[in-house]
Each structure stands twice: as structure tokens, then as C-alpha cells.
């Protein structure tokens, strides 16, 4: 019974996370129409990519025990595709300085994820130790992802407009983190509960 409830909560977490990951579509529709990234920052999308890479890896049977975390794997896999799309659009419309800064963030993120995956796969030989490594790094990435919209606070204060900090993003962030808290608690997985 508990596994069924956990799975249902995981599906609900997937729905909320999909809305969270898709929320920037409105921003990028605006970027495409205006042909400019304006004052938008790429930091939230790069950090979200790192988070999705780590939790996709966490949900795979290499780190998790068999397929116990299928919802975590599936939604973060979709998140990777969305975040890569947003970063590509950002790079296309960004001025040279913004492109350079974005690439200087993406390269270390990909390298750190690759290093984490290699260490967890080839040096750590059991699921509990792999979960600790990937989960610990994932927690830092997750906290960074959920706090990264605060980068926009400076712009909100400067322009006295909340257009750079959309309500949908904040709401879906809250909903997703609440559902993943319950999912993690039901599975006695503190790394997912804090997600």
C-alpha cells in the first residue's frame, strides 16, 4: 500500500515538476519575439540542468536500488531536455558577454556531473554509498536550483517590476518541492525528501 501511495505522489511530483521546468517557456517566447535575452540571467537554467542531470542519474538503477525511483528518473530526464533547449535559445539571443558567462557555467556543470557519475559508477560499489555521494551533491544542486530565481530579485528591485520573477515559477517550485518531500519521506529517502 505504501509503495502505491509513494508512486502516486511521485506522479504528482512529476506533474508539478514538469510545470516548474516548463514555466520558463513564457520567458523564452518573449526572448524569441524580442530577439534579445534582455536582463534575464542564464544562471537558473544552468543550475536546473545540473540538478536534472544529477537526479536523472540518482533515479537510475546504477545509483538507486533497481527502479525504485522511476518518477525521479523520468521527470529529470525531461527536465534535461527542457533546460538544454532553454540554454541553447539563451545562447542564440544573448550578447557575447552573456554567451561567454553562460558557457563558463555550463562547462564546469557538465564536468562535475561527469566526475560524479564516474566516481559513483566505478569507485563506489554499492547503492547506499552511491546514493550518499550523488544525493549529497544533488542536495547542493537542488538548493541552488530552488534559490536561483532569487537572482532575479536584484532586477525586480531595480526595475520595480515583478516581470523578471514570474509567479508561476515560484508557485510550481513550492508545489514540486512539497510533493518530493512526501515522496522521499514515504520511501525513507532523505536525499529525495529534501529535493
PDB file of C-alpha atoms in Angstrom:
ATOM      1  CA  UNK A   1       0.000   0.000   0.000  1.00  0.00           C
ATOM      2  CA  UNK A   2       2.793   2.413   0.925  1.00  0.00           C
ATOM      3  CA  UNK A   3       4.554   1.758  -2.402  1.00  0.00           C
ATOM      4  CA  UNK A   4       1.352   2.584  -4.307  1.00  0.00           C
ATOM      5  CA  UNK A   5       0.862   5.824  -2.388  1.00  0.00           C
ATOM      6  CA  UNK A   6       4.531   6.703  -2.966  1.00  0.00           C
ATOM      7  CA  UNK A   7       4.161   6.033  -6.686  1.00  0.00           C
ATOM      8  CA  UNK A   8       1.043   8.246  -6.892  1.00  0.00           C
ATOM      9  CA  UNK A   9       2.848  11.038  -5.009  1.00  0.00           C
ATOM     10  CA  UNK A  10       5.768  10.564  -7.436  1.00  0.00           C
ATOM     11  CA  UNK A  11       3.423  11.008 -10.413  1.00  0.00           C
ATOM     12  CA  UNK A  12       2.004  14.162  -8.825  1.00  0.00           C
ATOM     13  CA  UNK A  13       5.582  15.335  -8.186  1.00  0.00           C
ATOM     14  CA  UNK A  14       6.323  14.699 -11.868  1.00  0.00           C
ATOM     15  CA  UNK A  15       3.342  16.835 -12.904  1.00  0.00           C
ATOM     16  CA  UNK A  16       4.358  19.712 -10.630  1.00  0.00           C
ATOM     17  CA  UNK A  17       7.998  19.428 -11.707  1.00  0.00           C
ATOM     18  CA  UNK A  18       7.012  19.403 -15.377  1.00  0.00           C
ATOM     19  CA  UNK A  19       5.133  22.655 -14.833  1.00  0.00           C
ATOM     20  CA  UNK A  20       8.148  24.031 -12.954  1.00  0.00           C
ATOM     21  CA  UNK A  21      10.594  23.044 -15.693  1.00  0.00           C
ATOM     22  CA  UNK A  22       8.240  24.300 -18.416  1.00  0.00           C
ATOM     23  CA  UNK A  23       7.486  27.648 -16.700  1.00  0.00           C
ATOM     24  CA  UNK A  24      10.371  29.419 -18.500  1.00  0.00           C
ATOM     25  CA  UNK A  25       8.654  28.754 -21.847  1.00  0.00           C
ATOM     26  CA  UNK A  26       6.833  32.069 -21.418  1.00  0.00           C
ATOM     27  CA  UNK A  27      10.132  33.836 -20.812  1.00  0.00           C
ATOM     28  CA  UNK A  28      11.736  32.247 -23.852  1.00  0.00           C
ATOM     29  CA  UNK A  29       8.740  33.008 -26.049  1.00  0.00           C
ATOM     30  CA  UNK A  30       9.337  36.645 -25.114  1.00  0.00           C
ATOM     31  CA  UNK A  31      13.108  36.304 -25.780  1.00  0.00           C
ATOM     32  CA  UNK A  32      12.424  34.870 -29.245  1.00  0.00           C
ATOM     33  CA  UNK A  33       9.844  37.567 -30.094  1.00  0.00           C
ATOM     34  CA  UNK A  34      12.128  40.395 -28.957  1.00  0.00           C
ATOM     35  CA  UNK A  35      15.284  38.783 -30.315  1.00  0.00           C
ATOM     36  CA  UNK A  36      17.078  39.547 -27.055  1.00  0.00           C
ATOM     37  CA  UNK A  37      17.672  37.993 -23.646  1.00  0.00           C
ATOM     38  CA  UNK A  38      17.295  41.492 -22.188  1.00  0.00           C
ATOM     39  CA  UNK A  39      18.216  41.412 -18.496  1.00  0.00           C
ATOM     40  CA  UNK A  40      17.346  37.753 -17.969  1.00  0.00           C
ATOM     41  CA  UNK A  41      20.050  35.609 -16.386  1.00  0.00           C
ATOM     42  CA  UNK A  42      21.014  32.114 -17.536  1.00  0.00           C
ATOM     43  CA  UNK A  43      22.007  31.061 -14.009  1.00  0.00           C
ATOM     44  CA  UNK A  44      18.654  29.416 -13.110  1.00  0.00           C
ATOM     45  CA  UNK A  45      18.685  27.307 -16.294  1.00  0.00           C
ATOM     46  CA  UNK A  46      22.281  26.145 -15.876  1.00  0.00           C
ATOM     47  CA  UNK A  47      21.696  25.203 -12.237  1.00  0.00           C
ATOM     48  CA  UNK A  48      18.436  23.450 -13.162  1.00  0.00           C
ATOM     49  CA  UNK A  49      20.345  21.479 -15.813  1.00  0.00           C
ATOM     50  CA  UNK A  50      22.872  20.372 -13.183  1.00  0.00           C
ATOM     51  CA  UNK A  51      20.056  19.382 -10.827  1.00  0.00           C
ATOM     52  CA  UNK A  52      18.290  17.378 -13.560  1.00  0.00           C
ATOM     53  CA  UNK A  53      21.490  15.611 -14.610  1.00  0.00           C
ATOM     54  CA  UNK A  54      22.214  14.540 -11.034  1.00  0.00           C
ATOM     55  CA  UNK A  55      18.695  13.378 -10.215  1.00  0.00           C
ATOM     56  CA  UNK A  56      18.302  11.525 -13.504  1.00  0.00           C
ATOM     57  CA  UNK A  57      21.466   9.632 -12.551  1.00  0.00           C
ATOM     58  CA  UNK A  58      20.151   9.206  -8.986  1.00  0.00           C
ATOM     59  CA  UNK A  59      16.929   7.633 -10.274  1.00  0.00           C
ATOM     60  CA  UNK A  60      18.680   5.078 -12.472  1.00  0.00           C
ATOM     61  CA  UNK A  61      19.363   1.560 -11.134  1.00  0.00           C
ATOM     62  CA  UNK A  62      23.087   2.362 -11.060  1.00  0.00           C
ATOM     63  CA  UNK A  63      22.533   4.574  -8.000  1.00  0.00           C
ATOM     64  CA  UNK A  64      19.053   3.663  -6.754  1.00  0.00           C
ATOM     65  CA  UNK A  65      18.106   0.105  -5.903  1.00  0.00           C
ATOM     66  CA  UNK A  66      16.597  -1.297  -9.113  1.00  0.00           C
ATOM     67  CA  UNK A  67      13.820   1.008 -10.398  1.00  0.00           C
ATOM     68  CA  UNK A  68      12.638   2.302  -7.015  1.00  0.00           C
ATOM     69  CA  UNK A  69      12.848   5.912  -8.225  1.00  0.00           C
ATOM     70  CA  UNK A  70      11.335   5.784 -11.712  1.00  0.00           C
ATOM     71  CA  UNK A  71       9.425   9.067 -11.240  1.00  0.00           C
ATOM     72  CA  UNK A  72      12.672  10.825 -10.281  1.00  0.00           C
ATOM     73  CA  UNK A  73      14.435   9.449 -13.366  1.00  0.00           C
ATOM     74  CA  UNK A  74      11.633  10.263 -15.827  1.00  0.00           C
ATOM     75  CA  UNK A  75      10.884  13.857 -14.862  1.00  0.00           C
ATOM     76  CA  UNK A  76      14.513  14.837 -14.572  1.00  0.00           C
ATOM     77  CA  UNK A  77      15.215  13.287 -17.969  1.00  0.00           C
ATOM     78  CA  UNK A  78      12.513  15.543 -19.417  1.00  0.00           C
ATOM     79  CA  UNK A  79      13.998  18.416 -17.395  1.00  0.00           C
ATOM     80  CA  UNK A  80      17.381  17.872 -19.053  1.00  0.00           C
ATOM     81  CA  UNK A  81      15.813  18.260 -22.495  1.00  0.00           C
ATOM     82  CA  UNK A  82      13.933  21.409 -21.496  1.00  0.00           C
ATOM     83  CA  UNK A  83      16.905  23.054 -19.772  1.00  0.00           C
ATOM     84  CA  UNK A  84      19.223  22.305 -22.705  1.00  0.00           C
ATOM     85  CA  UNK A  85      16.614  23.851 -25.024  1.00  0.00           C
ATOM     86  CA  UNK A  86      16.395  26.976 -22.858  1.00  0.00           C
ATOM     87  CA  UNK A  87      20.173  27.312 -22.679  1.00  0.00           C
ATOM     88  CA  UNK A  88      20.506  26.946 -26.460  1.00  0.00           C
ATOM     89  CA  UNK A  89      17.842  29.620 -27.029  1.00  0.00           C
ATOM     90  CA  UNK A  90      19.547  31.834 -24.464  1.00  0.00           C
ATOM     91  CA  UNK A  91      22.909  31.416 -26.190  1.00  0.00           C
ATOM     92  CA  UNK A  92      21.347  32.161 -29.576  1.00  0.00           C
ATOM     93  CA  UNK A  93      19.892  35.516 -28.479  1.00  0.00           C
ATOM     94  CA  UNK A  94      22.442  36.583 -25.857  1.00  0.00           C
ATOM     95  CA  UNK A  95      25.050  39.265 -26.361  1.00  0.00           C
ATOM     96  CA  UNK A  96      28.670  37.981 -26.497  1.00  0.00           C
ATOM     97  CA  UNK A  97      29.352  38.686 -22.810  1.00  0.00           C
ATOM     98  CA  UNK A  98      26.243  36.712 -21.733  1.00  0.00           C
ATOM     99  CA  UNK A  99      27.197  33.836 -24.057  1.00  0.00           C
ATOM    100  CA  UNK A 100      30.669  33.675 -22.564  1.00  0.00           C
ATOM    101  CA  UNK A 101      29.375  33.734 -18.973  1.00  0.00           C
ATOM    102  CA  UNK A 102      26.790  31.042 -19.721  1.00  0.00           C
ATOM    103  CA  UNK A 103      29.366  28.755 -21.327  1.00  0.00           C
ATOM    104  CA  UNK A 104      31.731  29.356 -18.403  1.00  0.00           C
ATOM    105  CA  UNK A 105      28.973  27.998 -16.144  1.00  0.00           C
ATOM    106  CA  UNK A 106      27.830  25.100 -18.362  1.00  0.00           C
ATOM    107  CA  UNK A 107      31.270  23.541 -18.854  1.00  0.00           C
ATOM    108  CA  UNK A 108      32.035  23.054 -15.120  1.00  0.00           C
ATOM    109  CA  UNK A 109      28.485  21.785 -14.527  1.00  0.00           C
ATOM    110  CA  UNK A 110      28.885  19.096 -17.180  1.00  0.00           C
ATOM    111  CA  UNK A 111      32.378  18.213 -15.918  1.00  0.00           C
ATOM    112  CA  UNK A 112      31.233  17.976 -12.289  1.00  0.00           C
ATOM    113  CA  UNK A 113      28.278  15.795 -13.266  1.00  0.00           C
ATOM    114  CA  UNK A 114      30.543  13.547 -15.358  1.00  0.00           C
ATOM    115  CA  UNK A 115      33.017  13.215 -12.492  1.00  0.00           C
ATOM    116  CA  UNK A 116      30.190  12.411 -10.055  1.00  0.00           C
ATOM    117  CA  UNK A 117      28.770   9.773 -12.405  1.00  0.00           C
ATOM    118  CA  UNK A 118      32.166   8.158 -12.995  1.00  0.00           C
ATOM    119  CA  UNK A 119      33.095   8.051  -9.300  1.00  0.00           C
ATOM    120  CA  UNK A 120      29.694   6.689  -8.291  1.00  0.00           C
ATOM    121  CA  UNK A 121      29.787   4.056 -11.013  1.00  0.00           C
ATOM    122  CA  UNK A 122      33.380   2.850 -10.976  1.00  0.00           C
ATOM    123  CA  UNK A 123      34.715   3.601  -7.488  1.00  0.00           C
ATOM    124  CA  UNK A 124      31.699   3.063  -5.224  1.00  0.00           C
ATOM    125  CA  UNK A 125      30.376  -0.470  -5.456  1.00  0.00           C
ATOM    126  CA  UNK A 126      27.093  -0.441  -3.557  1.00  0.00           C
ATOM    127  CA  UNK A 127      23.842   1.512  -3.774  1.00  0.00           C
ATOM    128  CA  UNK A 128      23.936   3.117  -0.297  1.00  0.00           C
ATOM    129  CA  UNK A 129      27.353   4.733  -0.900  1.00  0.00           C
ATOM    130  CA  UNK A 130      26.392   5.812  -4.409  1.00  0.00           C
ATOM    131  CA  UNK A 131      23.204   7.385  -3.038  1.00  0.00           C
ATOM    132  CA  UNK A 132      25.183   9.289  -0.418  1.00  0.00           C
ATOM    133  CA  UNK A 133      27.605  10.714  -2.985  1.00  0.00           C
ATOM    134  CA  UNK A 134      25.100  11.584  -5.703  1.00  0.00           C
ATOM    135  CA  UNK A 135      22.427  12.597  -3.190  1.00  0.00           C
ATOM    136  CA  UNK A 136      24.772  14.935  -1.306  1.00  0.00           C
ATOM    137  CA  UNK A 137      25.874  16.711  -4.458  1.00  0.00           C
ATOM    138  CA  UNK A 138      22.251  16.661  -5.635  1.00  0.00           C
ATOM    139  CA  UNK A 139      21.136  18.399  -2.446  1.00  0.00           C
ATOM    140  CA  UNK A 140      23.521  21.265  -3.070  1.00  0.00           C
ATOM    141  CA  UNK A 141      22.340  21.491  -6.697  1.00  0.00           C
ATOM    142  CA  UNK A 142      18.701  21.292  -5.630  1.00  0.00           C
ATOM    143  CA  UNK A 143      19.046  24.028  -3.022  1.00  0.00           C
ATOM    144  CA  UNK A 144      20.831  26.141  -5.616  1.00  0.00           C
ATOM    145  CA  UNK A 145      18.119  25.478  -8.203  1.00  0.00           C
ATOM    146  CA  UNK A 146      15.258  26.359  -5.888  1.00  0.00           C
ATOM    147  CA  UNK A 147      17.036  29.510  -4.727  1.00  0.00           C
ATOM    148  CA  UNK A 148      18.352  30.555  -8.162  1.00  0.00           C
ATOM    149  CA  UNK A 149      15.250  32.601  -9.039  1.00  0.00           C
ATOM    150  CA  UNK A 150      16.400  34.904  -6.252  1.00  0.00           C
ATOM    151  CA  UNK A 151      18.977  36.138  -8.772  1.00  0.00           C
ATOM    152  CA  UNK A 152      16.014  37.961 -10.282  1.00  0.00           C
ATOM    153  CA  UNK A 153      15.310  39.827  -7.027  1.00  0.00           C
ATOM    154  CA  UNK A 154      18.012  42.365  -7.856  1.00  0.00           C
ATOM    155  CA  UNK A 155      16.329  43.020 -11.202  1.00  0.00           C
ATOM    156  CA  UNK A 156      12.890  43.195  -9.542  1.00  0.00           C
ATOM    157  CA  UNK A 157      14.150  45.817  -7.080  1.00  0.00           C
ATOM    158  CA  UNK A 158      15.999  47.748  -9.787  1.00  0.00           C
ATOM    159  CA  UNK A 159      13.051  47.879 -12.208  1.00  0.00           C
ATOM    160  CA  UNK A 160      10.310  47.837  -9.547  1.00  0.00           C
ATOM    161  CA  UNK A 161       8.612  45.179 -11.688  1.00  0.00           C
ATOM    162  CA  UNK A 162       7.995  41.501 -10.959  1.00  0.00           C
ATOM    163  CA  UNK A 163       8.136  40.521 -14.651  1.00  0.00           C
ATOM    164  CA  UNK A 164      11.613  39.059 -14.094  1.00  0.00           C
ATOM    165  CA  UNK A 165      10.349  36.798 -11.294  1.00  0.00           C
ATOM    166  CA  UNK A 166       7.204  35.088 -12.573  1.00  0.00           C
ATOM    167  CA  UNK A 167       4.609  33.910 -10.054  1.00  0.00           C
ATOM    168  CA  UNK A 168       4.170  30.563 -11.852  1.00  0.00           C
ATOM    169  CA  UNK A 169       7.814  29.709 -11.318  1.00  0.00           C
ATOM    170  CA  UNK A 170       7.568  30.399  -7.593  1.00  0.00           C
ATOM    171  CA  UNK A 171       4.273  28.511  -7.205  1.00  0.00           C
ATOM    172  CA  UNK A 172       5.351  25.408  -9.145  1.00  0.00           C
ATOM    173  CA  UNK A 173       8.654  25.401  -7.268  1.00  0.00           C
ATOM    174  CA  UNK A 174       6.767  25.281  -3.966  1.00  0.00           C
ATOM    175  CA  UNK A 175       4.354  22.581  -5.187  1.00  0.00           C
ATOM    176  CA  UNK A 176       7.110  20.376  -6.607  1.00  0.00           C
ATOM    177  CA  UNK A 177       9.296  20.586  -3.508  1.00  0.00           C
ATOM    178  CA  UNK A 178       6.345  19.783  -1.241  1.00  0.00           C
ATOM    179  CA  UNK A 179       5.415  16.694  -3.269  1.00  0.00           C
ATOM    180  CA  UNK A 180       9.016  15.467  -3.450  1.00  0.00           C
ATOM    181  CA  UNK A 181       9.247  15.912   0.327  1.00  0.00           C
ATOM    182  CA  UNK A 182       6.356  13.465   0.771  1.00  0.00           C
ATOM    183  CA  UNK A 183       7.747  11.120  -1.888  1.00  0.00           C
ATOM    184  CA  UNK A 184      11.115  10.993  -0.138  1.00  0.00           C
ATOM    185  CA  UNK A 185       9.586  10.538   3.304  1.00  0.00           C
ATOM    186  CA  UNK A 186       7.366   7.696   2.079  1.00  0.00           C
ATOM    187  CA  UNK A 187      10.427   5.935   0.647  1.00  0.00           C
ATOM    188  CA  UNK A 188      12.601   6.828   3.665  1.00  0.00           C
ATOM    189  CA  UNK A 189      14.992   8.583   1.290  1.00  0.00           C
ATOM    190  CA  UNK A 190      16.155  11.819   2.891  1.00  0.00           C
ATOM    191  CA  UNK A 191      18.009  12.902  -0.260  1.00  0.00           C
ATOM    192  CA  UNK A 192      14.694  12.973  -2.145  1.00  0.00           C
ATOM    193  CA  UNK A 193      12.751  14.389   0.806  1.00  0.00           C
ATOM    194  CA  UNK A 194      14.962  17.472   0.784  1.00  0.00           C
ATOM    195  CA  UNK A 195      14.712  17.727  -3.023  1.00  0.00           C
TER     196      UNK A 195
END
